[in-house]
Coordinates of C-alpha atoms and ligand atoms in Angstrom, one line a residue:
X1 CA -76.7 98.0 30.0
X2 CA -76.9 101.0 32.3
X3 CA -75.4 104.8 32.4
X4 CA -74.1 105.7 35.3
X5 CA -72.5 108.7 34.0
X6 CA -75.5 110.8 33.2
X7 CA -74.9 114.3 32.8
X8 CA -77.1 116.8 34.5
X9 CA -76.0 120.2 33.3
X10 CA -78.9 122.1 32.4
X11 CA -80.8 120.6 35.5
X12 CA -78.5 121.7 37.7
X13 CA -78.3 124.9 36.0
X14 CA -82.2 125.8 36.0
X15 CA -82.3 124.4 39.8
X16 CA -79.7 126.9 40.8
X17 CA -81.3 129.5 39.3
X18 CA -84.7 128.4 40.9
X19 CA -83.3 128.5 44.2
X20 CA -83.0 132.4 44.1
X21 CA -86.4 132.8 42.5
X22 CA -88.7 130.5 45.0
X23 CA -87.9 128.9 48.3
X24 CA -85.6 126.1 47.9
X25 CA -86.0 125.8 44.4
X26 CA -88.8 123.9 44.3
X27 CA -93.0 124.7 44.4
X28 CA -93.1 121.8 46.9
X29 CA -90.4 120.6 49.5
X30 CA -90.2 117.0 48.7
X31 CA -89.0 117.8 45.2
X32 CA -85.8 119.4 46.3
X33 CA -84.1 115.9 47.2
X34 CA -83.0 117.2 51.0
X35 CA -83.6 113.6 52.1
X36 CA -81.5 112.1 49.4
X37 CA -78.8 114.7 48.9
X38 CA -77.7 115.4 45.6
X39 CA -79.6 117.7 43.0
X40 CA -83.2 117.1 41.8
X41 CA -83.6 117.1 38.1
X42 CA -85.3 118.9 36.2
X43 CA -88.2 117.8 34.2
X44 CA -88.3 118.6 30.3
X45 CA -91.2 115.7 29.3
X46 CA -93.4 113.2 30.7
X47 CA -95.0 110.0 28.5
X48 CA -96.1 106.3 29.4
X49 CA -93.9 105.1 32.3
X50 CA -91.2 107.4 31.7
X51 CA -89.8 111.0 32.4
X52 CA -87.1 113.0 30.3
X53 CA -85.0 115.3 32.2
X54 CA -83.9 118.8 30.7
X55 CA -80.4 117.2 29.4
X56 CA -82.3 114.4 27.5
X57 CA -81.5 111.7 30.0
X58 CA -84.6 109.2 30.4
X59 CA -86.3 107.3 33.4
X60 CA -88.4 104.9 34.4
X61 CA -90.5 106.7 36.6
X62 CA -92.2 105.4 39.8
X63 CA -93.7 108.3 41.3
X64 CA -95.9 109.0 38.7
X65 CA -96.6 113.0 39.8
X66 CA -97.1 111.3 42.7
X67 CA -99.9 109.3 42.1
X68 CA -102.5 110.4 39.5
X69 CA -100.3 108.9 36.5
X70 CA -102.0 105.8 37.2
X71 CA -102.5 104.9 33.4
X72 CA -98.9 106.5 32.5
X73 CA -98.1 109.9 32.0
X74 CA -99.6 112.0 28.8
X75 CA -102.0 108.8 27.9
X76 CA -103.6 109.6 24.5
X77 CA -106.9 109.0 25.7
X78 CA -106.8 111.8 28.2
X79 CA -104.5 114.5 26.1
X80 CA -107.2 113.6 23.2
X81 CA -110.3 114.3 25.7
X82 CA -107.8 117.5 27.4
X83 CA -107.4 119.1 23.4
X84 CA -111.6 118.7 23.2
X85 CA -112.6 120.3 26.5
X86 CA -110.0 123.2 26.0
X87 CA -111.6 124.3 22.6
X88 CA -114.5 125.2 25.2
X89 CA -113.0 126.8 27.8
X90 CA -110.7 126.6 30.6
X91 CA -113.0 127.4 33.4
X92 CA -116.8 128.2 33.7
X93 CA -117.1 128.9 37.8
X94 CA -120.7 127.8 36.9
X95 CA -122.8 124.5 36.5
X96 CA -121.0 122.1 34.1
X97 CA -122.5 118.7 32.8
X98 CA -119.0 116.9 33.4
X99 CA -119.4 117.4 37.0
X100 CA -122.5 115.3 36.8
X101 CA -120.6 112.4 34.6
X102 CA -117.8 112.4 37.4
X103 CA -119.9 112.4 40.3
X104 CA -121.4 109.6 39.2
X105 CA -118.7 107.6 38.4
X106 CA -117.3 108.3 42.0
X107 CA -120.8 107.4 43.9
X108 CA -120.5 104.3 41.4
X109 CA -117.1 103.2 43.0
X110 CA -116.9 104.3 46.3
X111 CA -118.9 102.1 48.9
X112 CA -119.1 105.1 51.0
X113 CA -120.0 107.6 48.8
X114 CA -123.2 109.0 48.0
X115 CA -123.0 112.3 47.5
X116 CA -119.7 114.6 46.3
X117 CA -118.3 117.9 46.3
X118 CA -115.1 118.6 44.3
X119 CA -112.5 121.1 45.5
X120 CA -108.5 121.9 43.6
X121 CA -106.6 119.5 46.4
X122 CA -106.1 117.1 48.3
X123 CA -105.2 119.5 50.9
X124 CA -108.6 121.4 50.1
X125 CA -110.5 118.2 50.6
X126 CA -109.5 117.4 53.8
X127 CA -109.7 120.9 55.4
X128 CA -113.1 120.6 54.2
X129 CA -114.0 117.2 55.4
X130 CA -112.6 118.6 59.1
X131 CA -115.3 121.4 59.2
X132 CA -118.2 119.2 57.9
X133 CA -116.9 116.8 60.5
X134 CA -117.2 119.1 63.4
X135 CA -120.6 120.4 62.3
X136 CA -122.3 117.3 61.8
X137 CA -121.4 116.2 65.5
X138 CA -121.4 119.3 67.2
X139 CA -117.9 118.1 68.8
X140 CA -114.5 119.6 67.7
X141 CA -111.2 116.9 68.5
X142 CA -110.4 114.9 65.9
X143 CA -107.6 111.8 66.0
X144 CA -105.1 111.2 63.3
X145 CA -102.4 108.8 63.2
X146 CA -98.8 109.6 63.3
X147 CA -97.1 109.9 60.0
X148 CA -100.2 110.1 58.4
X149 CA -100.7 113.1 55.9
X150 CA -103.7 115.1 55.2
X151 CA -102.2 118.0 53.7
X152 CA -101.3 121.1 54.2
X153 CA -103.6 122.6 56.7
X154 CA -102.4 123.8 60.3
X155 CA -104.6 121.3 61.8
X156 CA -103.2 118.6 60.2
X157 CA -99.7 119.5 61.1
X158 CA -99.5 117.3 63.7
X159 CA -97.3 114.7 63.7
X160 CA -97.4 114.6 60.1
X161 CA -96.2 112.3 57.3
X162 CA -94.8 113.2 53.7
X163 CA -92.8 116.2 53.5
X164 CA -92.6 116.9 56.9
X165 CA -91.6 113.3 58.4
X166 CA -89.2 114.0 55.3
X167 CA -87.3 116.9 56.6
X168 CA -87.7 115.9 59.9
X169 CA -90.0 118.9 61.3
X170 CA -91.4 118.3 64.9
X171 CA -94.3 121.0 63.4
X172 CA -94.5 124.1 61.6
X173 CA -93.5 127.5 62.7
X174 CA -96.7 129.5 62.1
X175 CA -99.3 127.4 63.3
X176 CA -101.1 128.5 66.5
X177 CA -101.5 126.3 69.3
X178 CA -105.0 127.2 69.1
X179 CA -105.5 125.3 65.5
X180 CA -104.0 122.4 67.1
X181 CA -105.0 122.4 70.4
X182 CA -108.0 119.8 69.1
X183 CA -105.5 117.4 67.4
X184 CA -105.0 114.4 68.8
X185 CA -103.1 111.8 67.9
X186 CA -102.1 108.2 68.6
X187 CA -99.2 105.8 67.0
X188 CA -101.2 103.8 63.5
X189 CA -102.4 100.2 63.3
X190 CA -102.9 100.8 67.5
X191 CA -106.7 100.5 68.7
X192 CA -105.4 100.6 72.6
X193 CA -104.1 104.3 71.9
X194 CA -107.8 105.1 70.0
X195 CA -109.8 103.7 72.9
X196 CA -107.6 105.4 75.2
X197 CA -107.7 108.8 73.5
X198 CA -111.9 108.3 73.5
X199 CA -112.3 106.8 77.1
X200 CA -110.7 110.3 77.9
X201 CA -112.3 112.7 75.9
X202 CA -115.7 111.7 76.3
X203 CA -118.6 113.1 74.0
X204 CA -115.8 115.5 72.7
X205 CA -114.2 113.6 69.4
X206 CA -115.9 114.0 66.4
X207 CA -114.3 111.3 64.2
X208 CA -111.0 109.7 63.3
X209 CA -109.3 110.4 59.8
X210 CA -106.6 108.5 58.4
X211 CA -104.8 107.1 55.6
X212 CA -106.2 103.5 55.2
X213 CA -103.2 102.3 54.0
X214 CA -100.5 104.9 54.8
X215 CA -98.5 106.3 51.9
X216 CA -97.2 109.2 53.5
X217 CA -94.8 107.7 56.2
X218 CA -93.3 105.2 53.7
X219 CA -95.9 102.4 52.7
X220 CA -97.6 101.0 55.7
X221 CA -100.6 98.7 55.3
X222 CA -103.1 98.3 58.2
X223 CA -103.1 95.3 60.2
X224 CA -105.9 92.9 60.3
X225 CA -108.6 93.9 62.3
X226 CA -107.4 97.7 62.7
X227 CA -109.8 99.4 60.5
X228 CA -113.0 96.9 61.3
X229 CA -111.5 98.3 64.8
X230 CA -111.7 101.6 64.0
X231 CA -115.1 101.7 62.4
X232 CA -116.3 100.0 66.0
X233 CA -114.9 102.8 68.3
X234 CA -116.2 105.4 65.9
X235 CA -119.8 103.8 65.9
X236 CA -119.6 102.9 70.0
X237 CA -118.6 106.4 70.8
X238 CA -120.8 108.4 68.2
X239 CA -118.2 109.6 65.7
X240 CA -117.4 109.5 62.2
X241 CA -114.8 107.3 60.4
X242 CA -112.5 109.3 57.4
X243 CA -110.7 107.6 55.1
X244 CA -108.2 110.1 53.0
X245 CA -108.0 107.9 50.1
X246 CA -106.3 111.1 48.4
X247 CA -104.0 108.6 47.3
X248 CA -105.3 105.1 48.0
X249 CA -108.3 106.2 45.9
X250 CA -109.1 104.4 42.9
X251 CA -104.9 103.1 43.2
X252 CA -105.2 100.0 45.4
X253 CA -108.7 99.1 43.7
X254 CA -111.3 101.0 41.6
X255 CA -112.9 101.9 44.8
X256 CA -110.0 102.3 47.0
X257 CA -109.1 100.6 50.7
X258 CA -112.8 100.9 51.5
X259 CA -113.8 98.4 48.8
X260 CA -110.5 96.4 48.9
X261 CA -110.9 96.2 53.1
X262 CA -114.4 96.2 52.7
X263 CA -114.7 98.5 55.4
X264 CA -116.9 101.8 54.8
X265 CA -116.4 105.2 56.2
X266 CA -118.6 107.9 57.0
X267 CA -116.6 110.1 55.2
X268 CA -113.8 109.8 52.3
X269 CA -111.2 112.6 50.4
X270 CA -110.1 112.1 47.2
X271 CA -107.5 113.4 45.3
X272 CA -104.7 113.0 42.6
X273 CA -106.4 110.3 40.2
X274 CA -109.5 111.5 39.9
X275 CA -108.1 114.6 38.3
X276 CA -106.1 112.5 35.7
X277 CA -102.6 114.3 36.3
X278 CA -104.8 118.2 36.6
X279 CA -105.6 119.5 40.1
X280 CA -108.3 118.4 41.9
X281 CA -109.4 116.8 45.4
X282 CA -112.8 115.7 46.1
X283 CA -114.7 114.6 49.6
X284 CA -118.2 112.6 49.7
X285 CA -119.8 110.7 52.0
X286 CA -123.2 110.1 53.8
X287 CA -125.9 112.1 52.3
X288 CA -126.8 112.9 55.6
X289 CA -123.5 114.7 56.1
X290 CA -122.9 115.8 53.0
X291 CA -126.4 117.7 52.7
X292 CA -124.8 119.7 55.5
X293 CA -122.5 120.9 52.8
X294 CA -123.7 125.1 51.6
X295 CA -125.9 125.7 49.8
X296 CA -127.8 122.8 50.4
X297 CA -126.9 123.1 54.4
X298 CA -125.0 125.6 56.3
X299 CA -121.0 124.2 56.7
X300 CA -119.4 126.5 54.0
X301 CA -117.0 125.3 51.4
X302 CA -116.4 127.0 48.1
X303 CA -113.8 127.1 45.2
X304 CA -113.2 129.5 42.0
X305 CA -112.2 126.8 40.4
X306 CA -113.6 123.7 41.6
X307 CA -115.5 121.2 39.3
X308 CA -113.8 123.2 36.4
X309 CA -113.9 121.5 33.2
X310 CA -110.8 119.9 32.2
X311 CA -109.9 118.9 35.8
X312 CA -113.4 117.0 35.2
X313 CA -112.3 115.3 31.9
X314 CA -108.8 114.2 32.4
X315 CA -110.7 112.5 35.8
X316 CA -113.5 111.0 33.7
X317 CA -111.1 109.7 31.2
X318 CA -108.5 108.6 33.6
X319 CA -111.6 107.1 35.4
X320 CA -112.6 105.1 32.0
X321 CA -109.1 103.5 31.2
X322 CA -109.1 102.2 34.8
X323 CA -112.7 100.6 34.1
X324 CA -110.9 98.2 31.7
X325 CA -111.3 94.5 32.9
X326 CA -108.4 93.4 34.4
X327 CA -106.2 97.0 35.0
X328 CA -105.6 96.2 38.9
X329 CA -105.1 92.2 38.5
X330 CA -102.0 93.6 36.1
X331 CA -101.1 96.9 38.4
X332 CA -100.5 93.8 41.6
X333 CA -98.6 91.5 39.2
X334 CA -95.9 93.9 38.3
X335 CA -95.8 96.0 41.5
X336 CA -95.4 92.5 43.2
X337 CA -93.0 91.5 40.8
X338 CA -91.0 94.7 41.6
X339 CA -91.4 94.7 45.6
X340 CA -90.7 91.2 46.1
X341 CA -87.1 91.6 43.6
X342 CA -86.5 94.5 45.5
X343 CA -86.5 92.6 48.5
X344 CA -84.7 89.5 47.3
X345 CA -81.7 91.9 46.2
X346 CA -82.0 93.5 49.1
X347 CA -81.8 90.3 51.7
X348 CA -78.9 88.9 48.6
X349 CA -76.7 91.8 49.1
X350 CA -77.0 91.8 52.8
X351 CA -79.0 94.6 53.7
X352 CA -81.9 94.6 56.1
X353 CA -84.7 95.8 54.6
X354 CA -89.1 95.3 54.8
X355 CA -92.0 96.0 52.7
X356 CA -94.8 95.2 50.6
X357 CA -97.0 96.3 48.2
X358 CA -101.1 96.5 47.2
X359 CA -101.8 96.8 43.6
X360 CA -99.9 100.1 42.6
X361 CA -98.5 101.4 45.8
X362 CA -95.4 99.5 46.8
X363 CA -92.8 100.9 49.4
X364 CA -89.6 99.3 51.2
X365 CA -87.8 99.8 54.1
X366 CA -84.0 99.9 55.0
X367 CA -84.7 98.3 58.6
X368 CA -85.1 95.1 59.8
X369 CA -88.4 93.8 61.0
X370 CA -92.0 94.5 60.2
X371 CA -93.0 98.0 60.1
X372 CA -95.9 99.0 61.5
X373 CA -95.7 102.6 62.6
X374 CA -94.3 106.0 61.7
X375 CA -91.8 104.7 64.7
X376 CA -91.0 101.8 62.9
X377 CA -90.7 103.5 59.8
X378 CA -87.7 105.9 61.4
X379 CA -85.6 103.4 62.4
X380 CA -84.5 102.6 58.6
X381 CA -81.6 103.9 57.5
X382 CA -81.9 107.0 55.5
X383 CA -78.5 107.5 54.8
X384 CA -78.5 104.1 53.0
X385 CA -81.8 104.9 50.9
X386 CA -79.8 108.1 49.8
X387 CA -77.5 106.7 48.3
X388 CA -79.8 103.9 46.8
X389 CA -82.0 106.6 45.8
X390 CA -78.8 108.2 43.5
X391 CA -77.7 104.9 42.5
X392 CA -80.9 104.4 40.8
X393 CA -81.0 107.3 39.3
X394 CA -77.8 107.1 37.6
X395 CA -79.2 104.3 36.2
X396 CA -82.3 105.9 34.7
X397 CA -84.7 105.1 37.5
X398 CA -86.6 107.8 39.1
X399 CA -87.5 106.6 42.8
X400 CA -89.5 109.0 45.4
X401 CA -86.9 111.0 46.9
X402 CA -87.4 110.3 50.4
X403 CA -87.3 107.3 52.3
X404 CA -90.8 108.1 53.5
X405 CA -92.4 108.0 50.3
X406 CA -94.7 105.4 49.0
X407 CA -93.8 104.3 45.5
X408 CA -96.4 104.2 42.7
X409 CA -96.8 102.0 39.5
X410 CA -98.8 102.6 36.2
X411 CA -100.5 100.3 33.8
X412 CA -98.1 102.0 31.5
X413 CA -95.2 100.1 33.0
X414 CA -94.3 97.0 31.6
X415 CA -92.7 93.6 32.7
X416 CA -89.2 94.7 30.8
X417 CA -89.5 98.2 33.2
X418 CA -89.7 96.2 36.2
X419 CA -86.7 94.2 35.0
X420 CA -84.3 96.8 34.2
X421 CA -85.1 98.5 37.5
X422 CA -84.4 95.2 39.4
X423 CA -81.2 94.9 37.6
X424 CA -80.0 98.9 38.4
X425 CA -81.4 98.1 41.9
X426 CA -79.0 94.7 42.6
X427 CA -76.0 96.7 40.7
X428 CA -76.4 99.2 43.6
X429 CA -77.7 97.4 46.5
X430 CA -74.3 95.1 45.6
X431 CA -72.2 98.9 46.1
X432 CA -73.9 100.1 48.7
Ligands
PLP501 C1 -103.3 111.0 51.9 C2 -103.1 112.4 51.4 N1 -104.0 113.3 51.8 C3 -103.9 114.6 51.4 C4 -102.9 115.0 50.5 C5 -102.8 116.4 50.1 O1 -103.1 116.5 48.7 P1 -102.6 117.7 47.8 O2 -101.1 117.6 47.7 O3 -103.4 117.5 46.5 O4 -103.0 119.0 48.5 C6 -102.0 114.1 50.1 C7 -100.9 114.5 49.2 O5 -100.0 113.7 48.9 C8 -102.1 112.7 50.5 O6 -101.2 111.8 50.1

């Protein structure tokens, strides 16, 4: 049933002429396959579950741009709404009526939301969220977790997940001691490092950002009781709680980890699904705080393009499909289905392997055990997942390529996707 022999000629030719035109090839690190080896291919075409590469090969894809193409990739509904708004413009950089429509669909969802500002990023949004942060308690060290991500910022990068646990920097060149200096940082799913890091900077932390379920070091869920935890420190010591739900948002439930925990932050980013597969990257929180945001307070934030119109609509569509009943009971049935094969093959062919899944995020380990940290998460063998990772892709299955990747599903995926993938996965987990 599968094709291992794919040929990849034109990918490999565009990539290598990429790599003398932008740095590594690639307009993002993960994308260059460093972690995996090999050659990345090259996209030509995106619809449903599955991708098209440049030499006509097909996959069943799992990272789903990674993340927004929670409905499938191209959905009608959204490219219908997309061909609309264009006729009106691309941009306004002024009030626009679809801001209002998804700012209130976000309040709607998100316990912790009652006020939004949209930004172009993920990356954007958390930046942001640091500042507003810092001015609303006058204090200026923050805590995240190790092997979380919160984009690209120098404050951030610290100990930091995604493409950075994936190459396996300590940090960046370039970032000044000084933008980190007020970074600190203590192992996830561990309230005795949190305490700790509070009992010894009194009155000096202004809140504690993470991912609530970490996608970004591989996919590690929170333990029971660390994020009521969490929200207790905060509260006891006078700081706020974030939750970057840039990619938990609207993935693991309609209103994210906070509903489906049913813990509620001060503060919560947003990201990839909300912009329906166009960029975008949103905070909101307490009014409180969020009145604090210019014009309406003084804590400046601004954006050319933020809010702009057909960011607004592919998010308000995206945002509609999602509302249909019974769109996460469906996302955890087949994500399930595929992360408990995966680990049935796994533990059948002999290797040692972990993970888990919550509605659309799934992830696995190769490495024995539970994992509950970004130190847990390095212990699996990445040499192994490599080679899985080709495997796969011979066999028309496009996986995240890095071990420390969480993997995403769509509503667009059906049973007979999970299938085939479970069948490519035991051909190579049985040659590995
Ligand atoms: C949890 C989290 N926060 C922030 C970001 C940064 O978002 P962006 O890539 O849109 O800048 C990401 C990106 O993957 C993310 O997963």
């Amino acid at each position: 049933m599968v094709n291992t022999t794919i040929k990849t000629t034109k990918s490999q030719e565009i990539f290598a002429a990429a790599q003398n035109l932008m740095p590594g090839g690639v307009s993002s690190p993960v994308r260059a396959f460093k972690s995996v080896g090999g050659q990345p291919i090259v996209f030509d075409r995106v619809q449903g579950a599955y991708i098209w590469d440049v030499d006509g090969n097909r996959y069943i894809d799992y990272v789903g741009t990674w993340g927004p193409a929670i409905c499938g990739h191209a959905h009608p509904e959204v490219i219908s709404a997309l061909h609309a708004a264009l006729e009106k413009g691309t941009s306004f950089g002024a009030p626009c009526a679809l801001e209002n429509v998804l700012a209130e669909m976000v309040i709607d969802a998100v316990p912790s939301i009652e006020m939004v500002r949209f930004v172009n990023s993920g990356t954007e949004a958390c930046m942001a969220v640091l500042r507003l942060m810092r001015a609303f308690t006058g204090r200026e060290k923050v805590i995240k977790f190790e092997g979380c991500y919160h984009g690209h910022a120098d404050m951030f990068l610290v100990k930091a997940g995604s493409g950075v646990a994936t190459l396996g920097l300590p940090d960046s060149p370039g970032v000044p001691k000084s933008a980190t200096s007020n970074t600190l940082t203590a192992p996830y799913n561990d309230l005795e490092a949190v305490k700790a890091l509070f009992a010894e900077n009194p009155n000096e932390i202004a809140g504690v950002i993470l991912e609530p379920v970490v996608g970004n070091a591989g996919f590690i869920p929170p333990d029971a009781g660390f994020l009521e935890g969490l929200r207790e420190i905060t509260h006891e010591y006078g700081a706020l709680l974030v939750f970057d739900e840039v990619m938990t948002g609207f993935r693991i439930a309609y209103g994210g980890a906070q509903e489906k925990f049913g813990v509620t932050p001060d503060l919560t980013t947003l990201g990839k699904i909300i912009g329906g597969g166009l960029p975008v990257g949103a905070y909101g929180g307490r009014r409180d705080i969020m009145e604090m945001v210019a014009p309406a307070g003084p804590v400046y934030q601004a954006g050319t393009l933020s809010g702009n119109p057909l960011a607004m609509t592919a998010g308000i569509k995206t945002l509609e499909l999602l509302q249909k009943p019974g769109t996460y009971e469906y996302l955890d049935k087949i994500t399930k289905k595929l992360s408990d094969g995966l680990l049935q093959i796994a533990s059948e062919c002999g290797h040692e392997a972990c993970g888990g899944q919550i509605s659309g995020m799934f992830g696995f380990f190769f490495t024995g055990g539970k994992v509950h940290n970004y130190e847990d998460a390095k212990k699996s063998d990445t040499v192994k997942f490599g080679r899985f990772h080709r495997g796969m892709l011979e066999r028309g299955v496009y996986l995240a390529p890095s071990q420390f990747e969480a993997g995403f599903t769509a509503i667009a995926h059906t049973e007979e996707d999970i299938e085939q993938t479970l069948a490519a996965a035991r051909e190579v987990m049985s040659s590995l």
